[in-house]
Amino acid sequence: DADVTQTPRNRITKTGKRIMLECSQTKGHDRMYWYRQDPGLGLRLIYYSFDVKDINKGEISDGYSVSRQAQAKFSLSLESAIPNQTALYFCATSDARASTDTQYFGPGTRLTVL
Amino acid sequence: AQKITQTQPGMFVQEKEAVTLDCTYDTSDQSYGLFWYKQPSSGEMIFLIYQGSYDEQNATEGRYSLNFQKARKSANLVISASQLGDSAMYFCAPSNDYKLSFGAGTTVTVRA
């Protein structure tokens, strides 16, 4: 089974709808991240969390919110989706106890906003 | 966010040959990490190799090696003995305060 899972894997929604993307991990890592990737570009950080009580904005947090429900779960919400939020969304985790801050990624959620 | 420059948007390499992917970054930190990730056409992000800024030796991981030049803020990835399965997008990602910043990536196509 995958260590970092994302649901749904694909989602098509309409402008103005609220949508939640979920991320779960079985790696026991404290740190979790949400990124988005636009076609032909690298990943950009939306939000990150270093433990259950810690939430931080990343480079492009406008239009998004997150919830860290447990160590293993980190959800990303789009309160009112707009077409330019169409992108590939990745969740990632890293281990605060490790000697390096290597991040491990989920398979991604492809979101289309019509 | 840091500025990361990967100047080669696309590269072709013959099977079994080596290819070097360029990466420069603009961190002001003295201590940081450098990561390379692979993204095949299926879309997942696969961790390849890590280099710490204070590591004296260049990192190697199987057929992957890093040519790290700290003074030049450069961390080039070398893939030796290319295989068809190496065809993918490759991203350079320096870390700062446990956060990654990504370059735009280089697409590598391996020809048989």
PDB file of N, CA, C and O in Angstrom, chain B residues 19-58:
ATOM      1  N   VAL B  19      23.991  12.088 -19.266  1.00  0.00           N
ATOM      2  CA  VAL B  19      23.391  13.404 -19.506  1.00  0.00           C
ATOM      3  C   VAL B  19      23.532  14.227 -18.232  1.00  0.00           C
ATOM      4  O   VAL B  19      23.431  13.691 -17.119  1.00  0.00           O
ATOM      5  N   THR B  20      23.796  15.509 -18.404  1.00  0.00           N
ATOM      6  CA  THR B  20      23.937  16.428 -17.268  1.00  0.00           C
ATOM      7  C   THR B  20      22.843  17.477 -17.320  1.00  0.00           C
ATOM      8  O   THR B  20      22.662  18.150 -18.341  1.00  0.00           O
ATOM      9  N   LEU B  21      22.121  17.610 -16.219  1.00  0.00           N
ATOM     10  CA  LEU B  21      21.040  18.584 -16.115  1.00  0.00           C
ATOM     11  C   LEU B  21      21.497  19.715 -15.196  1.00  0.00           C
ATOM     12  O   LEU B  21      21.918  19.467 -14.066  1.00  0.00           O
ATOM     13  N   ASP B  22      21.379  20.930 -15.673  1.00  0.00           N
ATOM     14  CA  ASP B  22      21.889  22.084 -14.947  1.00  0.00           C
ATOM     15  C   ASP B  22      20.864  22.640 -13.959  1.00  0.00           C
ATOM     16  O   ASP B  22      19.653  22.619 -14.217  1.00  0.00           O
ATOM     17  N   CYS B  23      21.365  23.169 -12.841  1.00  0.00           N
ATOM     18  CA  CYS B  23      20.514  23.832 -11.858  1.00  0.00           C
ATOM     19  C   CYS B  23      21.329  24.875 -11.115  1.00  0.00           C
ATOM     20  O   CYS B  23      22.414  24.568 -10.596  1.00  0.00           O
ATOM     21  N   THR B  24      20.837  26.097 -11.066  1.00  0.00           N
ATOM     22  CA  THR B  24      21.414  27.120 -10.207  1.00  0.00           C
ATOM     23  C   THR B  24      20.305  27.698  -9.337  1.00  0.00           C
ATOM     24  O   THR B  24      19.130  27.658  -9.687  1.00  0.00           O
ATOM     25  N   TYR B  25      20.686  28.245  -8.182  1.00  0.00           N
ATOM     26  CA  TYR B  25      19.716  28.748  -7.203  1.00  0.00           C
ATOM     27  C   TYR B  25      20.299  29.980  -6.546  1.00  0.00           C
ATOM     28  O   TYR B  25      21.493  30.286  -6.720  1.00  0.00           O
ATOM     29  N   ASP B  26      19.492  30.694  -5.762  1.00  0.00           N
ATOM     30  CA  ASP B  26      19.970  31.990  -5.244  1.00  0.00           C
ATOM     31  C   ASP B  26      19.835  32.123  -3.734  1.00  0.00           C
ATOM     32  O   ASP B  26      19.666  33.215  -3.223  1.00  0.00           O
ATOM     33  N   THR B  27      19.953  31.015  -3.004  1.00  0.00           N
ATOM     34  CA  THR B  27      19.803  31.090  -1.556  1.00  0.00           C
ATOM     35  C   THR B  27      20.862  31.967  -0.911  1.00  0.00           C
ATOM     36  O   THR B  27      21.993  32.044  -1.390  1.00  0.00           O
ATOM     37  N   SER B  28      20.490  32.621   0.197  1.00  0.00           N
ATOM     38  CA  SER B  28      21.441  33.374   1.001  1.00  0.00           C
ATOM     39  C   SER B  28      21.835  32.577   2.256  1.00  0.00           C
ATOM     40  O   SER B  28      22.664  33.025   3.048  1.00  0.00           O
ATOM     41  N   ASP B  29      21.243  31.400   2.413  1.00  0.00           N
ATOM     42  CA  ASP B  29      21.559  30.561   3.567  1.00  0.00           C
ATOM     43  C   ASP B  29      22.909  29.887   3.381  1.00  0.00           C
ATOM     44  O   ASP B  29      23.344  29.626   2.259  1.00  0.00           O
ATOM     45  N   GLN B  30      23.569  29.605   4.513  1.00  0.00           N
ATOM     46  CA  GLN B  30      24.822  28.851   4.471  1.00  0.00           C
ATOM     47  C   GLN B  30      24.563  27.358   4.584  1.00  0.00           C
ATOM     48  O   GLN B  30      25.319  26.547   4.059  1.00  0.00           O
ATOM     49  N   SER B  31      23.497  26.994   5.275  1.00  0.00           N
ATOM     50  CA  SER B  31      23.154  25.588   5.470  1.00  0.00           C
ATOM     51  C   SER B  31      21.826  25.287   4.793  1.00  0.00           C
ATOM     52  O   SER B  31      20.807  25.901   5.112  1.00  0.00           O
ATOM     53  N   TYR B  32      21.849  24.365   3.858  1.00  0.00           N
ATOM     54  CA  TYR B  32      20.625  24.027   3.131  1.00  0.00           C
ATOM     55  C   TYR B  32      20.823  22.674   2.477  1.00  0.00           C
ATOM     56  O   TYR B  32      21.932  22.122   2.461  1.00  0.00           O
ATOM     57  N   GLY B  33      19.745  22.137   1.948  1.00  0.00           N
ATOM     58  CA  GLY B  33      19.821  20.881   1.226  1.00  0.00           C
ATOM     59  C   GLY B  33      19.429  21.093  -0.220  1.00  0.00           C
ATOM     60  O   GLY B  33      18.756  22.070  -0.571  1.00  0.00           O
ATOM     61  N   LEU B  34      19.861  20.182  -1.057  1.00  0.00           N
ATOM     62  CA  LEU B  34      19.508  20.225  -2.476  1.00  0.00           C
ATOM     63  C   LEU B  34      18.937  18.883  -2.876  1.00  0.00           C
ATOM     64  O   LEU B  34      19.546  17.843  -2.611  1.00  0.00           O
ATOM     65  N   PHE B  35      17.795  18.900  -3.508  1.00  0.00           N
ATOM     66  CA  PHE B  35      17.106  17.682  -3.900  1.00  0.00           C
ATOM     67  C   PHE B  35      16.865  17.687  -5.407  1.00  0.00           C
ATOM     68  O   PHE B  35      16.675  18.741  -6.014  1.00  0.00           O
ATOM     69  N   TRP B  36      16.845  16.488  -5.959  1.00  0.00           N
ATOM     70  CA  TRP B  36      16.386  16.299  -7.329  1.00  0.00           C
ATOM     71  C   TRP B  36      15.251  15.270  -7.302  1.00  0.00           C
ATOM     72  O   TRP B  36      15.350  14.236  -6.617  1.00  0.00           O
ATOM     73  N   TYR B  37      14.200  15.614  -8.064  1.00  0.00           N
ATOM     74  CA  TYR B  37      13.060  14.728  -8.197  1.00  0.00           C
ATOM     75  C   TYR B  37      12.825  14.425  -9.667  1.00  0.00           C
ATOM     76  O   TYR B  37      13.096  15.248 -10.550  1.00  0.00           O
ATOM     77  N   LYS B  38      12.261  13.254  -9.904  1.00  0.00           N
ATOM     78  CA  LYS B  38      11.897  12.807 -11.246  1.00  0.00           C
ATOM     79  C   LYS B  38      10.380  12.729 -11.338  1.00  0.00           C
ATOM     80  O   LYS B  38       9.728  12.229 -10.420  1.00  0.00           O
ATOM     81  N   GLN B  39       9.835  13.229 -12.442  1.00  0.00           N
ATOM     82  CA  GLN B  39       8.399  13.120 -12.668  1.00  0.00           C
ATOM     83  C   GLN B  39       8.162  12.465 -14.027  1.00  0.00           C
ATOM     84  O   GLN B  39       8.247  13.111 -15.071  1.00  0.00           O
ATOM     85  N   PRO B  40       7.852  11.172 -14.042  1.00  0.00           N
ATOM     86  CA  PRO B  40       7.551  10.520 -15.314  1.00  0.00           C
ATOM     87  C   PRO B  40       6.204  10.989 -15.848  1.00  0.00           C
ATOM     88  O   PRO B  40       5.480  11.732 -15.178  1.00  0.00           O
ATOM     89  N   SER B  41       5.872  10.523 -17.023  1.00  0.00           N
ATOM     90  CA  SER B  41       4.625  10.974 -17.660  1.00  0.00           C
ATOM     91  C   SER B  41       3.390  10.579 -16.850  1.00  0.00           C
ATOM     92  O   SER B  41       2.332  11.197 -16.985  1.00  0.00           O
ATOM     93  N   SER B  42       3.524   9.596 -15.993  1.00  0.00           N
ATOM     94  CA  SER B  42       2.400   9.181 -15.135  1.00  0.00           C
ATOM     95  C   SER B  42       2.108  10.209 -14.039  1.00  0.00           C
ATOM     96  O   SER B  42       1.052  10.151 -13.411  1.00  0.00           O
ATOM     97  N   GLY B  43       3.040  11.119 -13.787  1.00  0.00           N
ATOM     98  CA  GLY B  43       2.760  12.254 -12.911  1.00  0.00           C
ATOM     99  C   GLY B  43       3.304  12.228 -11.511  1.00  0.00           C
ATOM    100  O   GLY B  43       3.360  13.282 -10.866  1.00  0.00           O
ATOM    101  N   GLU B  44       3.703  11.076 -10.998  1.00  0.00           N
ATOM    102  CA  GLU B  44       4.167  11.069  -9.611  1.00  0.00           C
ATOM    103  C   GLU B  44       5.530  11.739  -9.471  1.00  0.00           C
ATOM    104  O   GLU B  44       6.264  11.861 -10.429  1.00  0.00           O
ATOM    105  N   MET B  45       5.846  12.186  -8.276  1.00  0.00           N
ATOM    106  CA  MET B  45       7.123  12.824  -7.967  1.00  0.00           C
ATOM    107  C   MET B  45       7.984  11.826  -7.202  1.00  0.00           C
ATOM    108  O   MET B  45       7.609  11.375  -6.116  1.00  0.00           O
ATOM    109  N   ILE B  46       9.135  11.504  -7.774  1.00  0.00           N
ATOM    110  CA  ILE B  46      10.003  10.473  -7.213  1.00  0.00           C
ATOM    111  C   ILE B  46      11.301  11.106  -6.748  1.00  0.00           C
ATOM    112  O   ILE B  46      12.009  11.741  -7.534  1.00  0.00           O
ATOM    113  N   PHE B  47      11.633  10.949  -5.476  1.00  0.00           N
ATOM    114  CA  PHE B  47      12.885  11.462  -4.931  1.00  0.00           C
ATOM    115  C   PHE B  47      14.065  10.682  -5.510  1.00  0.00           C
ATOM    116  O   PHE B  47      14.048   9.447  -5.537  1.00  0.00           O
ATOM    117  N   LEU B  48      15.082  11.413  -5.986  1.00  0.00           N
ATOM    118  CA  LEU B  48      16.252  10.764  -6.583  1.00  0.00           C
ATOM    119  C   LEU B  48      17.493  10.854  -5.710  1.00  0.00           C
ATOM    120  O   LEU B  48      18.150   9.851  -5.445  1.00  0.00           O
ATOM    121  N   ILE B  49      17.836  12.089  -5.278  1.00  0.00           N
ATOM    122  CA  ILE B  49      19.134  12.277  -4.647  1.00  0.00           C
ATOM    123  C   ILE B  49      19.129  13.545  -3.822  1.00  0.00           C
ATOM    124  O   ILE B  49      18.405  14.500  -4.135  1.00  0.00           O
ATOM    125  N   TYR B  50      19.938  13.541  -2.770  1.00  0.00           N
ATOM    126  CA  TYR B  50      20.055  14.675  -1.844  1.00  0.00           C
ATOM    127  C   TYR B  50      21.521  15.040  -1.645  1.00  0.00           C
ATOM    128  O   TYR B  50      22.394  14.166  -1.583  1.00  0.00           O
ATOM    129  N   GLN B  51      21.764  16.350  -1.540  1.00  0.00           N
ATOM    130  CA  GLN B  51      23.097  16.865  -1.212  1.00  0.00           C
ATOM    131  C   GLN B  51      22.964  17.898  -0.109  1.00  0.00           C
ATOM    132  O   GLN B  51      22.166  18.836  -0.246  1.00  0.00           O
ATOM    133  N   GLY B  52      23.706  17.745   0.970  1.00  0.00           N
ATOM    134  CA  GLY B  52      23.745  18.765   2.004  1.00  0.00           C
ATOM    135  C   GLY B  52      24.797  19.805   1.655  1.00  0.00           C
ATOM    136  O   GLY B  52      25.855  19.473   1.122  1.00  0.00           O
ATOM    137  N   SER B  53      24.525  21.053   1.987  1.00  0.00           N
ATOM    138  CA  SER B  53      25.441  22.126   1.583  1.00  0.00           C
ATOM    139  C   SER B  53      26.801  22.022   2.248  1.00  0.00           C
ATOM    140  O   SER B  53      27.779  22.586   1.753  1.00  0.00           O
ATOM    141  N   TYR B  54      26.864  21.307   3.385  1.00  0.00           N
ATOM    142  CA  TYR B  54      28.156  21.151   4.060  1.00  0.00           C
ATOM    143  C   TYR B  54      28.815  19.808   3.774  1.00  0.00           C
ATOM    144  O   TYR B  54      29.886  19.516   4.315  1.00  0.00           O
ATOM    145  N   ASP B  55      28.180  19.004   2.930  1.00  0.00           N
ATOM    146  CA  ASP B  55      28.784  17.714   2.578  1.00  0.00           C
ATOM    147  C   ASP B  55      29.994  17.961   1.693  1.00  0.00           C
ATOM    148  O   ASP B  55      29.896  18.673   0.680  1.00  0.00           O
ATOM    149  N   GLU B  56      31.107  17.356   2.059  1.00  0.00           N
ATOM    150  CA  GLU B  56      32.337  17.591   1.293  1.00  0.00           C
ATOM    151  C   GLU B  56      32.366  16.786   0.003  1.00  0.00           C
ATOM    152  O   GLU B  56      32.966  17.193  -0.988  1.00  0.00           O
ATOM    153  N   GLN B  57      31.728  15.628   0.044  1.00  0.00           N
ATOM    154  CA  GLN B  57      31.701  14.781  -1.155  1.00  0.00           C
ATOM    155  C   GLN B  57      30.425  15.032  -1.932  1.00  0.00           C
ATOM    156  O   GLN B  57      29.359  15.241  -1.351  1.00  0.00           O
ATOM    157  N   ASN B  58      30.531  14.968  -3.247  1.00  0.00           N
ATOM    158  CA  ASN B  58      29.332  15.023  -4.078  1.00  0.00           C
ATOM    159  C   ASN B  58      28.507  13.761  -3.864  1.00  0.00           C
ATOM    160  O   ASN B  58      29.045  12.658  -3.764  1.00  0.00           O
TER     161      ASN B  58
END
